[in-house]
Short mmCIF file of C-alpha atoms and ligand atoms in Angstrom, two decimals:
data_model
loop_
_atom_site.label_atom_id
_atom_site.label_comp_id
_atom_site.label_asym_id
_atom_site.label_seq_id
_atom_site.Cartn_x
_atom_site.Cartn_y
_atom_site.Cartn_z
CA UNK A 873 15.88 -11.23 -2.65
CA UNK A 874 13.73 -9.88 -5.46
CA UNK A 875 12.38 -6.34 -5.33
CA UNK A 876 10.30 -4.05 -7.53
CA UNK A 877 11.18 -0.34 -7.69
CA UNK A 878 8.27 1.57 -9.22
CA UNK A 879 10.22 4.79 -9.90
CA UNK A 880 13.25 5.41 -12.08
CA UNK A 881 16.04 6.01 -9.54
CA UNK A 882 19.71 6.64 -10.31
CA UNK A 883 22.28 3.88 -9.97
CA UNK A 884 23.95 5.90 -7.22
CA UNK A 885 20.75 5.62 -5.16
CA UNK A 886 20.14 1.94 -5.98
CA UNK A 887 23.79 0.86 -5.48
CA UNK A 888 23.40 -0.45 -1.86
CA UNK A 889 20.68 -2.86 -3.06
CA UNK A 890 22.52 -4.26 -6.08
CA UNK A 891 24.94 -6.74 -4.43
CA UNK A 892 22.30 -8.67 -2.49
CA UNK A 893 19.08 -8.19 -4.44
CA UNK A 894 17.63 -8.76 -7.85
CA UNK A 895 15.84 -5.54 -8.89
CA UNK A 896 13.15 -4.74 -11.43
CA UNK A 897 13.18 -0.95 -11.85
CA UNK A 898 10.68 1.23 -13.71
CA UNK A 899 12.75 2.62 -16.63
CA UNK A 900 10.38 5.57 -17.18
CA UNK A 901 9.90 8.94 -15.52
CA UNK A 902 6.16 8.39 -15.20
CA UNK A 903 4.46 6.03 -12.73
CA UNK A 904 3.92 2.36 -13.57
CA UNK A 905 0.34 1.40 -14.34
CA UNK A 906 -1.56 -0.57 -11.72
CA UNK A 907 -1.72 -3.55 -14.08
CA UNK A 908 2.04 -3.44 -14.58
CA UNK A 909 2.69 -3.31 -10.82
CA UNK A 910 0.26 -6.20 -10.20
CA UNK A 911 2.04 -8.21 -12.87
CA UNK A 912 5.61 -7.49 -11.71
CA UNK A 913 5.07 -7.73 -7.94
CA UNK A 914 3.99 -11.39 -7.89
CA UNK A 915 7.38 -13.02 -7.17
CA UNK A 916 8.88 -10.13 -5.17
CA UNK A 917 9.87 -9.91 -1.51
CA UNK A 918 10.43 -6.14 -1.58
CA UNK A 919 8.67 -3.11 -3.01
CA UNK A 920 9.97 0.45 -3.26
CA UNK A 921 6.97 2.54 -4.29
CA UNK A 922 6.03 6.20 -4.50
CA UNK A 923 3.07 8.18 -3.23
CA UNK A 924 1.46 7.82 -6.69
CA UNK A 925 1.12 4.04 -6.28
CA UNK A 926 -1.93 2.63 -4.48
CA UNK A 927 -0.67 -0.25 -2.37
CA UNK A 928 -3.73 -2.05 -1.05
CA UNK A 929 -4.74 -5.53 0.15
CA UNK A 930 -5.43 -6.72 -3.41
CA UNK A 931 -1.88 -5.86 -4.45
CA UNK A 932 -0.38 -7.45 -1.33
CA UNK A 933 -2.34 -10.64 -2.02
CA UNK A 934 -0.74 -10.82 -5.49
CA UNK A 935 2.67 -11.13 -3.81
CA UNK A 936 2.56 -13.90 -1.20
CA UNK A 937 6.31 -13.52 -0.48
CA UNK A 938 6.21 -9.74 0.09
CA UNK A 939 8.08 -8.77 3.29
CA UNK A 940 8.86 -5.07 2.96
CA UNK A 941 7.22 -1.98 1.42
CA UNK A 942 9.43 1.13 1.41
CA UNK A 943 7.55 4.28 0.46
CA UNK A 944 9.38 7.11 -1.32
CA UNK A 945 7.57 9.83 0.59
CA UNK A 946 6.73 10.86 4.13
CA UNK A 947 2.95 10.71 3.62
CA UNK A 948 1.79 7.09 3.41
CA UNK A 949 -1.94 7.40 2.78
CA UNK A 950 -1.29 5.52 -0.49
CA UNK A 951 -0.54 2.37 1.53
CA UNK A 952 -3.02 0.28 3.51
CA UNK A 953 -0.74 -0.12 6.54
CA UNK A 954 -3.19 -2.23 8.62
CA UNK A 955 -3.54 -4.64 5.67
CA UNK A 956 0.27 -4.88 5.49
CA UNK A 957 0.55 -5.46 9.25
CA UNK A 958 -2.07 -8.20 9.06
CA UNK A 959 0.08 -9.94 6.41
CA UNK A 960 3.35 -9.51 8.34
CA UNK A 961 4.68 -6.97 5.82
CA UNK A 962 6.80 -4.12 7.16
CA UNK A 963 6.13 -0.60 5.85
CA UNK A 964 8.42 2.46 6.00
CA UNK A 965 8.38 6.09 4.86
CA UNK A 966 10.98 8.88 4.47
CA UNK A 967 10.53 11.44 7.26
CA UNK A 968 13.03 14.17 8.15
CA UNK A 969 14.93 14.50 4.88
CA UNK A 970 12.17 16.52 3.17
CA UNK A 971 11.26 18.75 6.11
CA UNK A 972 13.22 21.84 5.02
CA UNK A 973 12.26 21.62 1.35
CA UNK A 974 8.56 21.30 2.19
CA UNK A 975 8.66 24.11 4.75
CA UNK A 976 10.43 26.29 2.17
CA UNK A 977 7.64 25.65 -0.33
CA UNK A 978 4.95 26.46 2.24
CA UNK A 979 6.69 29.75 2.89
CA UNK A 980 7.10 30.42 -0.83
CA UNK A 981 3.34 30.00 -1.22
CA UNK A 982 2.67 32.36 1.70
CA UNK A 983 4.84 35.07 0.14
CA UNK A 984 3.75 34.42 -3.45
CA UNK A 985 0.01 34.54 -2.79
CA UNK A 986 0.18 37.48 -0.39
CA UNK A 987 2.36 39.58 -2.71
CA UNK A 988 0.67 38.40 -5.95
CA UNK A 989 4.01 37.26 -7.36
CA UNK A 990 2.64 34.90 -10.04
CA UNK A 991 -0.07 37.35 -11.12
CA UNK A 992 2.59 40.08 -11.27
CA UNK A 993 4.90 37.89 -13.34
CA UNK A 994 2.06 37.31 -15.83
CA UNK A 995 1.26 41.03 -15.95
CA UNK A 996 4.91 41.93 -16.57
CA UNK A 997 5.39 39.38 -19.36
CA UNK A 998 2.13 40.25 -21.09
CA UNK A 999 3.09 43.87 -21.60
CA UNK A 1000 -0.07 44.99 -19.76
CA UNK A 1001 2.03 46.60 -17.08
CA UNK A 1002 0.84 50.19 -16.74
CA UNK A 1003 2.74 53.07 -15.13
CA UNK A 1004 3.73 52.77 -11.48
CA UNK A 1005 1.02 54.12 -9.19
CA UNK A 1006 0.84 54.29 -5.38
CA UNK A 1007 -2.28 52.18 -5.08
CA UNK A 1008 -2.03 49.71 -7.92
CA UNK A 1009 -1.24 46.01 -7.65
CA UNK A 1010 -1.33 45.95 -3.86
CA UNK A 1011 -0.84 42.77 -1.91
CA UNK A 1012 -0.93 41.96 1.79
CA UNK A 1013 1.91 42.48 4.25
CA UNK A 1014 3.34 39.21 5.62
CA UNK A 1015 5.62 40.57 8.34
CA UNK A 1016 3.90 40.70 11.71
CA UNK A 1017 0.77 38.86 10.58
CA UNK A 1018 -0.57 35.88 12.54
CA UNK A 1019 0.28 32.44 11.22
CA UNK A 1020 -1.93 29.50 12.19
CA UNK A 1021 -0.41 26.05 11.76
CA UNK A 1022 -2.70 23.04 11.59
CA UNK A 1023 -0.47 20.06 12.41
CA UNK A 1024 2.66 21.10 14.27
CA UNK A 1025 4.88 18.15 13.31
CA UNK A 1026 8.40 18.36 11.88
CA UNK A 1027 7.36 20.35 8.79
CA UNK A 1028 4.97 22.64 10.68
CA UNK A 1029 7.75 23.45 13.17
CA UNK A 1030 10.14 24.39 10.35
CA UNK A 1031 7.49 26.71 8.89
CA UNK A 1032 7.27 28.33 12.35
CA UNK A 1033 11.06 28.82 12.42
CA UNK A 1034 10.90 30.55 9.04
CA UNK A 1035 7.97 32.70 10.21
CA UNK A 1036 10.05 33.94 13.15
CA UNK A 1037 12.16 35.89 10.64
CA UNK A 1038 8.96 37.64 9.63
CA UNK A 1039 8.05 38.41 13.26
CA UNK A 1040 4.78 36.50 12.91
CA UNK A 1041 2.81 35.54 16.04
CA UNK A 1042 2.11 31.78 15.86
CA UNK A 1043 -1.03 29.84 16.73
CA UNK A 1044 -1.22 26.10 16.28
CA UNK A 1045 -3.71 23.29 16.47
CA UNK A 1046 -2.79 19.63 16.81
CA UNK A 1047 -4.53 16.45 17.83
CA UNK A 1048 -2.01 16.38 20.71
CA UNK A 1049 -0.56 19.49 22.31
CA UNK A 1050 3.27 19.61 22.20
CA UNK A 1051 5.25 19.93 25.49
CA UNK A 1052 5.11 23.38 27.07
CA UNK A 1053 8.89 23.96 26.87
CA UNK A 1054 8.76 23.33 23.11
CA UNK A 1055 5.80 25.70 22.76
CA UNK A 1056 7.86 28.36 24.54
CA UNK A 1057 10.92 27.68 22.42
CA UNK A 1058 8.90 27.97 19.19
CA UNK A 1059 6.75 30.82 20.51
CA UNK A 1060 3.65 28.88 19.42
CA UNK A 1061 0.32 29.17 21.22
CA UNK A 1062 -2.03 26.17 21.28
CA UNK A 1063 -5.66 26.99 20.35
CA UNK A 1064 -8.70 25.05 19.20
CA UNK A 1065 -9.32 24.83 15.46
CA UNK A 1066 -12.12 27.40 15.53
CA UNK A 1067 -9.95 30.03 17.25
CA UNK A 1068 -7.08 29.33 14.86
CA UNK A 1069 -9.30 29.82 11.82
CA UNK A 1070 -10.88 32.99 13.22
CA UNK A 1071 -7.65 34.68 14.30
CA UNK A 1072 -5.03 33.72 11.70
CA UNK A 1073 -4.03 35.82 8.71
CA UNK A 1074 -2.36 32.79 7.13
CA UNK A 1075 -3.54 29.24 7.82
CA UNK A 1076 -1.00 26.60 6.80
CA UNK A 1077 -1.88 22.88 6.81
CA UNK A 1078 0.71 20.22 7.72
CA UNK A 1079 -1.23 17.11 8.72
CA UNK A 1080 -1.07 13.52 7.45
CA UNK A 1081 -4.12 12.40 5.51
CA UNK A 1082 -6.22 9.97 7.57
CA UNK A 1083 -9.85 9.49 8.64
CA UNK A 1084 -9.59 12.40 11.09
CA UNK A 1085 -8.07 14.89 8.65
CA UNK A 1086 -10.02 14.04 5.47
CA UNK A 1087 -12.33 17.00 4.74
CA UNK A 1088 -11.06 18.88 7.81
CA UNK A 1089 -11.47 22.22 6.01
CA UNK A 1090 -14.89 22.62 4.39
CA UNK A 1091 -17.44 25.39 3.92
CA UNK A 1092 -18.04 25.87 7.68
CA UNK A 1093 -14.34 26.19 8.46
CA UNK A 1094 -13.74 28.57 5.53
CA UNK A 1095 -16.63 30.71 6.83
CA UNK A 1096 -14.75 31.16 10.09
CA UNK A 1097 -11.67 32.63 8.39
CA UNK A 1098 -11.12 36.37 7.99
CA UNK A 1099 -11.95 37.80 4.53
CA UNK A 1100 -8.33 39.03 4.47
CA UNK A 1101 -6.85 35.61 5.29
CA UNK A 1102 -4.99 33.12 3.09
CA UNK A 1103 -5.09 29.31 3.14
CA UNK A 1104 -1.91 27.33 2.39
CA UNK A 1105 -1.78 23.57 1.83
CA UNK A 1106 1.34 21.50 1.18
CA UNK A 1107 0.09 18.34 2.95
CA UNK A 1108 -2.56 16.33 1.09
CA UNK A 1109 -5.39 17.64 -1.09
CA UNK A 1110 -8.31 15.73 0.47
CA UNK A 1111 -7.78 17.60 3.77
CA UNK A 1112 -9.63 20.48 2.06
CA UNK A 1113 -13.01 20.25 0.35
CA UNK A 1114 -11.79 21.84 -2.88
CA UNK A 1115 -15.23 22.74 -4.27
CA UNK A 1116 -16.00 24.58 -1.03
CA UNK A 1117 -12.66 26.37 -1.33
CA UNK A 1118 -13.41 27.48 -4.90
CA UNK A 1119 -16.78 28.84 -3.71
CA UNK A 1120 -15.13 30.69 -0.81
CA UNK A 1121 -12.46 32.18 -3.07
CA UNK A 1122 -15.03 33.26 -5.67
CA UNK A 1123 -17.22 34.85 -3.00
CA UNK A 1124 -14.12 36.56 -1.48
CA UNK A 1125 -14.86 34.89 1.87
CA UNK A 1126 -11.08 34.51 2.11
CA UNK A 1127 -8.42 36.52 0.30
CA UNK A 1128 -6.55 33.73 -1.42
CA UNK A 1129 -4.98 30.28 -1.35
CA UNK A 1130 -1.57 28.79 -2.04
CA UNK A 1131 -1.90 25.11 -2.89
CA UNK A 1132 0.61 22.41 -3.74
CA UNK A 1133 -1.78 19.46 -3.38
CA UNK A 1134 -5.31 18.78 -4.65
CA UNK A 1135 -8.25 16.60 -3.74
CA UNK A 1136 -8.12 14.61 -6.99
CA UNK A 1137 -4.67 15.52 -8.28
CA UNK A 1138 -3.55 15.97 -10.97
CA UNK A 1139 -7.13 17.16 -11.63
CA UNK A 1140 -8.22 20.49 -10.15
CA UNK A 1141 -11.71 21.33 -8.88
CA UNK A 1142 -13.75 23.16 -11.49
CA UNK A 1143 -13.02 26.87 -11.47
CA UNK A 1144 -9.84 26.71 -9.38
CA UNK A 1145 -7.44 27.31 -12.27
CA UNK A 1146 -9.36 30.44 -13.35
CA UNK A 1147 -9.00 32.21 -10.01
CA UNK A 1148 -6.17 34.71 -9.82
CA UNK A 1149 -6.24 34.92 -6.01
CA UNK A 1150 -4.51 31.53 -5.96
CA UNK A 1151 -0.98 30.25 -6.47
CA UNK A 1152 -1.04 26.63 -7.62
CA UNK A 1153 2.02 24.35 -7.75
CA UNK A 1154 2.11 20.69 -8.91
CA UNK A 1155 2.87 18.77 -5.66
CA UNK A 1156 6.51 19.88 -5.51
CA UNK A 1157 6.91 20.22 -1.73
CA UNK A 1158 9.93 17.91 -1.63
CA UNK A 1159 11.06 18.50 -5.21
CA UNK A 1160 14.64 19.69 -4.82
CA UNK A 1161 17.56 17.69 -6.22
CA UNK A 1162 19.13 17.33 -2.79
CA UNK A 1163 15.91 16.25 -1.08
CA UNK A 1164 14.80 13.76 -3.71
CA UNK A 1165 18.25 12.09 -3.64
CA UNK A 1166 18.07 11.94 0.16
CA UNK A 1167 14.53 10.47 -0.02
CA UNK A 1168 15.71 7.83 -2.49
CA UNK A 1169 18.68 6.88 -0.31
CA UNK A 1170 16.46 6.62 2.78
CA UNK A 1171 13.85 4.51 1.00
CA UNK A 1172 16.66 2.19 -0.21
CA UNK A 1173 18.07 1.95 3.33
CA UNK A 1174 14.65 1.00 4.66
CA UNK A 1175 14.05 -1.56 1.90
CA UNK A 1176 17.46 -3.13 2.39
CA UNK A 1177 17.00 -3.45 6.15
CA UNK A 1178 13.55 -5.00 5.74
CA UNK A 1179 14.79 -7.51 3.16
CA UNK A 1180 17.73 -8.44 5.41
CA UNK A 1181 15.29 -9.22 8.23
CA UNK A 1182 16.28 -6.12 10.23
CA UNK A 1183 14.03 -3.38 11.57
CA UNK A 1184 13.93 -0.58 8.94
CA UNK A 1185 15.00 2.80 10.41
CA UNK A 1186 11.64 4.39 9.56
CA UNK A 1187 9.33 1.45 10.15
CA UNK A 1188 5.66 2.45 10.50
CA UNK A 1189 4.39 -0.88 11.82
CA UNK A 1190 7.23 -2.59 13.72
C1 LIG B 1974 5.53 13.23 0.68
O1 LIG B 1974 6.66 12.76 0.81
O2 LIG B 1974 4.56 12.80 1.29
C2 LIG B 1974 5.41 14.39 -0.23
O3 LIG B 1974 4.10 14.74 -0.43
C3 LIG B 1974 6.14 14.17 -1.53
O4 LIG B 1974 6.49 15.45 -2.00
#
């Protein structure tokens, strides 16, 4: 079978595909252009793509033989899954293997923004570090503060487990409440979104991007948060109205934000980069060597299964 791999992956990761399939692999460390993908996909049965590639009906129609799309990523808002289903194309993602890395980053952002780590690093390097004083460069305590999780899936639950070490009471809001025994085990209390926003000291977002979650946090929601609270997002940028967030941060309606994802990434909303009550990372939630290798291997496993006519382990539409 013929397959297109839109990211440069190591031979170790691609090895299981080599014996049975003919691969075209992006040789570069930057994404393929849309035109290049449209050109190279035409005679392919398989596609291994990343979250940077928009895989829509137009692209699928360029490849009449396409059978399997394996996404390198857990979020799959880059793929029109209903369009794939309508064309009999199987789609998969890479859940599980990036849970710990992403939860670690969410917690890094909580600690970094609350304790002004990045601002402090800049101050130290610049030589503008004055003498130690009892009330200078103060941050917010994390231990014992209330953490509100929006989207208590695998990643949200791992953030909760990390928060337990900081003795943080946990609130959560989900489309569907989790079973009571799991709530008890995690020590997480289900509340509506309004209560979560009003009562949390840290609000951390872990939802998939879809029609329900797009723009979930806008000016009205930010108004509900405490002026001392922090907003953390490692899910997808469009869940937050970024202009509204910049306004809220400027007006000190909330204390700060730790963001790994952006509404129009890699572009930032005007004014965001100038605010020092933010910690901004470049979509690196899953970016550890171990996790990215595991994601690659899982995407390859899914692609191989789909091309062999088997059900891929992480199929989203079969
Ligand atoms: C994903 O897999 O959806 C992540 O955002 C990639 O880091």
